[in-house]
Short mmCIF file of N, CA and C in Angstrom, two decimals:
data_model
loop_
_atom_site.label_atom_id
_atom_site.label_comp_id
_atom_site.label_asym_id
_atom_site.label_seq_id
_atom_site.Cartn_x
_atom_site.Cartn_y
_atom_site.Cartn_z
N MET D 1 27.93 34.09 45.70
CA MET D 1 28.73 34.83 46.66
C MET D 1 29.70 35.70 45.91
N ASP D 2 30.02 36.81 46.47
CA ASP D 2 30.89 37.74 45.77
C ASP D 2 32.33 37.46 46.13
N GLY D 3 33.16 37.46 45.14
CA GLY D 3 34.56 37.12 45.34
C GLY D 3 35.39 38.32 45.75
N GLY D 4 34.78 39.47 46.03
CA GLY D 4 35.51 40.67 46.36
C GLY D 4 36.14 40.68 47.74
N SER D 5 35.63 39.88 48.65
CA SER D 5 36.20 39.85 50.00
C SER D 5 36.25 38.41 50.48
N ILE D 6 37.20 38.17 51.37
CA ILE D 6 37.34 36.83 51.92
C ILE D 6 36.68 36.80 53.28
N ARG D 7 35.76 35.88 53.47
CA ARG D 7 35.06 35.72 54.74
C ARG D 7 35.27 34.30 55.23
N ASP D 8 34.99 34.10 56.52
CA ASP D 8 35.04 32.76 57.07
C ASP D 8 33.94 31.94 56.43
N LEU D 9 34.24 30.69 56.14
CA LEU D 9 33.26 29.77 55.56
C LEU D 9 32.95 28.67 56.56
N VAL D 10 31.69 28.27 56.62
CA VAL D 10 31.26 27.15 57.45
C VAL D 10 30.40 26.22 56.60
N THR D 11 30.43 24.96 56.95
CA THR D 11 29.59 23.97 56.29
C THR D 11 28.53 23.54 57.29
N VAL D 12 27.28 23.61 56.86
CA VAL D 12 26.15 23.26 57.71
C VAL D 12 25.43 22.07 57.09
N LYS D 13 25.13 21.08 57.94
CA LYS D 13 24.38 19.91 57.48
C LYS D 13 22.93 20.10 57.91
N ASP D 14 22.00 20.04 56.95
CA ASP D 14 20.59 20.24 57.31
C ASP D 14 19.99 18.94 57.84
N ASP D 15 18.71 18.98 58.20
CA ASP D 15 18.06 17.81 58.80
C ASP D 15 17.90 16.65 57.83
N ARG D 16 18.15 16.89 56.56
CA ARG D 16 18.11 15.80 55.56
C ARG D 16 19.50 15.27 55.24
N GLY D 17 20.52 15.79 55.96
CA GLY D 17 21.88 15.32 55.77
C GLY D 17 22.63 16.00 54.64
N ARG D 18 22.01 16.99 53.99
CA ARG D 18 22.69 17.72 52.90
C ARG D 18 23.62 18.75 53.50
N GLU D 19 24.84 18.84 52.96
CA GLU D 19 25.78 19.84 53.41
C GLU D 19 25.73 21.05 52.49
N ARG D 20 25.72 22.24 53.12
CA ARG D 20 25.71 23.50 52.36
C ARG D 20 26.76 24.42 52.97
N GLN D 21 27.47 25.13 52.11
CA GLN D 21 28.51 26.04 52.58
C GLN D 21 27.98 27.47 52.65
N PHE D 22 28.35 28.18 53.72
CA PHE D 22 27.91 29.54 53.95
C PHE D 22 29.11 30.42 54.29
N GLU D 23 28.99 31.70 53.95
CA GLU D 23 29.91 32.71 54.44
C GLU D 23 29.36 33.21 55.77
N VAL D 24 30.24 33.50 56.73
CA VAL D 24 29.82 34.08 58.00
C VAL D 24 29.69 35.58 57.77
N GLU D 25 28.46 36.04 57.76
CA GLU D 25 28.17 37.46 57.54
C GLU D 25 28.39 38.25 58.83
N ALA D 26 27.96 37.69 59.98
CA ALA D 26 28.10 38.38 61.26
C ALA D 26 27.97 37.39 62.41
N LEU D 27 28.64 37.69 63.49
CA LEU D 27 28.48 36.99 64.77
C LEU D 27 28.10 38.04 65.79
N PHE D 28 27.08 37.76 66.61
CA PHE D 28 26.65 38.74 67.59
C PHE D 28 25.97 38.06 68.76
N GLU D 29 25.83 38.82 69.85
CA GLU D 29 25.18 38.30 71.05
C GLU D 29 23.95 39.12 71.37
N MET D 30 22.97 38.44 71.96
CA MET D 30 21.75 39.10 72.42
C MET D 30 21.21 38.30 73.59
N ASN D 31 20.92 38.98 74.67
CA ASN D 31 20.38 38.34 75.88
C ASN D 31 21.24 37.17 76.36
N GLY D 32 22.57 37.34 76.26
CA GLY D 32 23.49 36.30 76.75
C GLY D 32 23.65 35.11 75.84
N GLU D 33 23.04 35.13 74.67
CA GLU D 33 23.14 34.03 73.70
C GLU D 33 23.93 34.51 72.48
N SER D 34 24.65 33.60 71.83
CA SER D 34 25.43 33.93 70.63
C SER D 34 24.70 33.46 69.38
N TYR D 35 24.80 34.28 68.32
CA TYR D 35 24.13 33.97 67.06
C TYR D 35 25.07 34.22 65.89
N ALA D 36 24.80 33.53 64.79
CA ALA D 36 25.57 33.71 63.56
C ALA D 36 24.61 34.00 62.41
N MET D 37 24.95 35.00 61.62
CA MET D 37 24.21 35.29 60.40
C MET D 37 25.07 34.75 59.25
N LEU D 38 24.50 33.81 58.51
CA LEU D 38 25.23 33.13 57.44
C LEU D 38 24.59 33.44 56.09
N ARG D 39 25.43 33.47 55.03
CA ARG D 39 24.90 33.81 53.71
C ARG D 39 25.50 32.90 52.66
N ASN D 40 24.67 32.50 51.69
CA ASN D 40 25.15 31.83 50.49
C ASN D 40 24.31 32.31 49.31
N GLU D 41 24.44 31.64 48.17
CA GLU D 41 23.71 32.06 46.97
C GLU D 41 22.20 32.01 47.15
N GLU D 42 21.74 31.14 48.05
CA GLU D 42 20.31 30.94 48.24
C GLU D 42 19.68 31.95 49.20
N GLY D 43 20.51 32.64 49.99
CA GLY D 43 19.96 33.61 50.92
C GLY D 43 20.72 33.67 52.22
N THR D 44 20.07 34.27 53.22
CA THR D 44 20.67 34.48 54.53
C THR D 44 19.95 33.62 55.57
N VAL D 45 20.73 33.05 56.49
CA VAL D 45 20.20 32.18 57.53
C VAL D 45 20.71 32.68 58.87
N LEU D 46 19.86 32.68 59.86
CA LEU D 46 20.23 33.07 61.21
C LEU D 46 20.22 31.82 62.08
N MET D 47 21.34 31.55 62.79
CA MET D 47 21.44 30.36 63.62
C MET D 47 22.01 30.71 64.98
N LYS D 48 21.65 29.91 65.97
CA LYS D 48 22.16 30.07 67.33
C LYS D 48 23.47 29.29 67.44
N VAL D 49 24.45 29.87 68.15
CA VAL D 49 25.72 29.19 68.40
C VAL D 49 25.65 28.61 69.81
N GLU D 50 25.77 27.29 69.91
CA GLU D 50 25.75 26.62 71.20
C GLU D 50 27.08 25.94 71.44
N GLU D 51 27.48 25.89 72.71
CA GLU D 51 28.72 25.22 73.08
C GLU D 51 28.41 23.97 73.88
N GLN D 52 29.17 22.93 73.57
CA GLN D 52 28.98 21.67 74.29
C GLN D 52 30.33 20.95 74.32
N GLY D 53 30.84 20.73 75.51
CA GLY D 53 32.11 20.02 75.64
C GLY D 53 33.27 20.73 74.96
N GLY D 54 33.26 22.05 74.96
CA GLY D 54 34.34 22.82 74.35
C GLY D 54 34.19 23.02 72.85
N ASP D 55 33.21 22.40 72.23
CA ASP D 55 32.95 22.56 70.79
C ASP D 55 31.77 23.48 70.57
N GLN D 56 31.76 24.15 69.42
CA GLN D 56 30.64 25.01 69.08
C GLN D 56 29.81 24.37 67.98
N TYR D 57 28.49 24.53 68.10
CA TYR D 57 27.55 23.99 67.13
C TYR D 57 26.57 25.07 66.70
N LEU D 58 26.14 25.01 65.45
CA LEU D 58 25.12 25.91 64.95
C LEU D 58 23.78 25.19 65.00
N VAL D 59 22.78 25.87 65.57
CA VAL D 59 21.45 25.28 65.74
C VAL D 59 20.44 26.21 65.09
N GLY D 60 19.56 25.64 64.28
CA GLY D 60 18.53 26.44 63.63
C GLY D 60 17.54 27.02 64.62
N LEU D 61 16.95 28.15 64.26
CA LEU D 61 15.94 28.80 65.11
C LEU D 61 14.56 28.40 64.61
N GLU D 62 13.71 27.99 65.51
CA GLU D 62 12.37 27.55 65.16
C GLU D 62 11.35 28.69 65.17
N SER D 63 11.54 29.64 66.07
CA SER D 63 10.55 30.68 66.29
C SER D 63 10.74 31.86 65.33
N ASP D 64 9.69 32.15 64.56
CA ASP D 64 9.73 33.31 63.67
C ASP D 64 9.81 34.61 64.47
N ILE D 65 9.22 34.62 65.66
CA ILE D 65 9.28 35.81 66.52
C ILE D 65 10.71 36.05 66.97
N GLU D 66 11.39 34.99 67.40
CA GLU D 66 12.78 35.11 67.82
C GLU D 66 13.64 35.61 66.66
N LYS D 67 13.45 35.05 65.48
CA LYS D 67 14.21 35.48 64.30
C LYS D 67 13.98 36.96 64.03
N SER D 68 12.73 37.39 64.08
CA SER D 68 12.38 38.78 63.81
C SER D 68 13.02 39.71 64.84
N GLN D 69 12.97 39.34 66.11
CA GLN D 69 13.57 40.17 67.16
C GLN D 69 15.07 40.28 66.98
N LEU D 70 15.72 39.17 66.63
CA LEU D 70 17.16 39.18 66.42
C LEU D 70 17.55 40.05 65.22
N LEU D 71 16.81 39.92 64.14
CA LEU D 71 17.11 40.72 62.95
C LEU D 71 16.87 42.20 63.22
N ASP D 72 15.82 42.53 63.96
CA ASP D 72 15.57 43.93 64.32
C ASP D 72 16.72 44.49 65.17
N ALA D 73 17.16 43.72 66.17
CA ALA D 73 18.25 44.17 67.03
C ALA D 73 19.54 44.30 66.24
N TYR D 74 19.79 43.36 65.35
CA TYR D 74 21.00 43.43 64.51
C TYR D 74 20.96 44.69 63.64
N GLN D 75 19.83 44.97 63.04
CA GLN D 75 19.71 46.15 62.16
C GLN D 75 19.92 47.43 62.96
N ILE D 76 19.40 47.51 64.16
CA ILE D 76 19.60 48.68 65.02
C ILE D 76 21.09 48.86 65.31
N ALA D 77 21.78 47.76 65.62
CA ALA D 77 23.21 47.82 65.92
C ALA D 77 24.01 48.27 64.70
N VAL D 78 23.67 47.76 63.53
CA VAL D 78 24.36 48.14 62.29
C VAL D 78 24.13 49.61 61.98
N ASP D 79 22.89 50.07 62.15
CA ASP D 79 22.57 51.48 61.90
C ASP D 79 23.33 52.40 62.87
N ALA D 80 23.51 51.94 64.11
CA ALA D 80 24.18 52.76 65.12
C ALA D 80 25.70 52.82 64.91
N ALA D 81 26.25 51.77 64.33
CA ALA D 81 27.71 51.71 64.12
C ALA D 81 27.99 51.06 62.77
N PRO D 82 27.77 51.79 61.67
CA PRO D 82 27.98 51.21 60.34
C PRO D 82 29.44 50.83 60.11
N ALA D 83 29.66 49.80 59.32
CA ALA D 83 31.01 49.35 58.99
C ALA D 83 31.70 50.39 58.13
N GLU D 84 33.02 50.47 58.29
CA GLU D 84 33.78 51.41 57.48
C GLU D 84 34.09 50.78 56.13
N ASP D 85 34.12 51.62 55.09
CA ASP D 85 34.45 51.12 53.74
C ASP D 85 35.92 50.98 53.56
#
């Protein structure tokens, strides 16, 4: 991870119980659902944000089609409104 900027960090526990830390690259909504794009040294992960009892949880996406559609929509949004330097 690059130390040039400070981002929100989250810790995610995988299905084997291993904890991994990620930077929050982006939070966005599509079709009424919330998603988080997370990044660490190993790569980028896209997860769904779910709420239950006032708490938020990150849930992995199973469908490659859903992942592809979300990434395409995210890229279109970034291209339409690029971040300022």
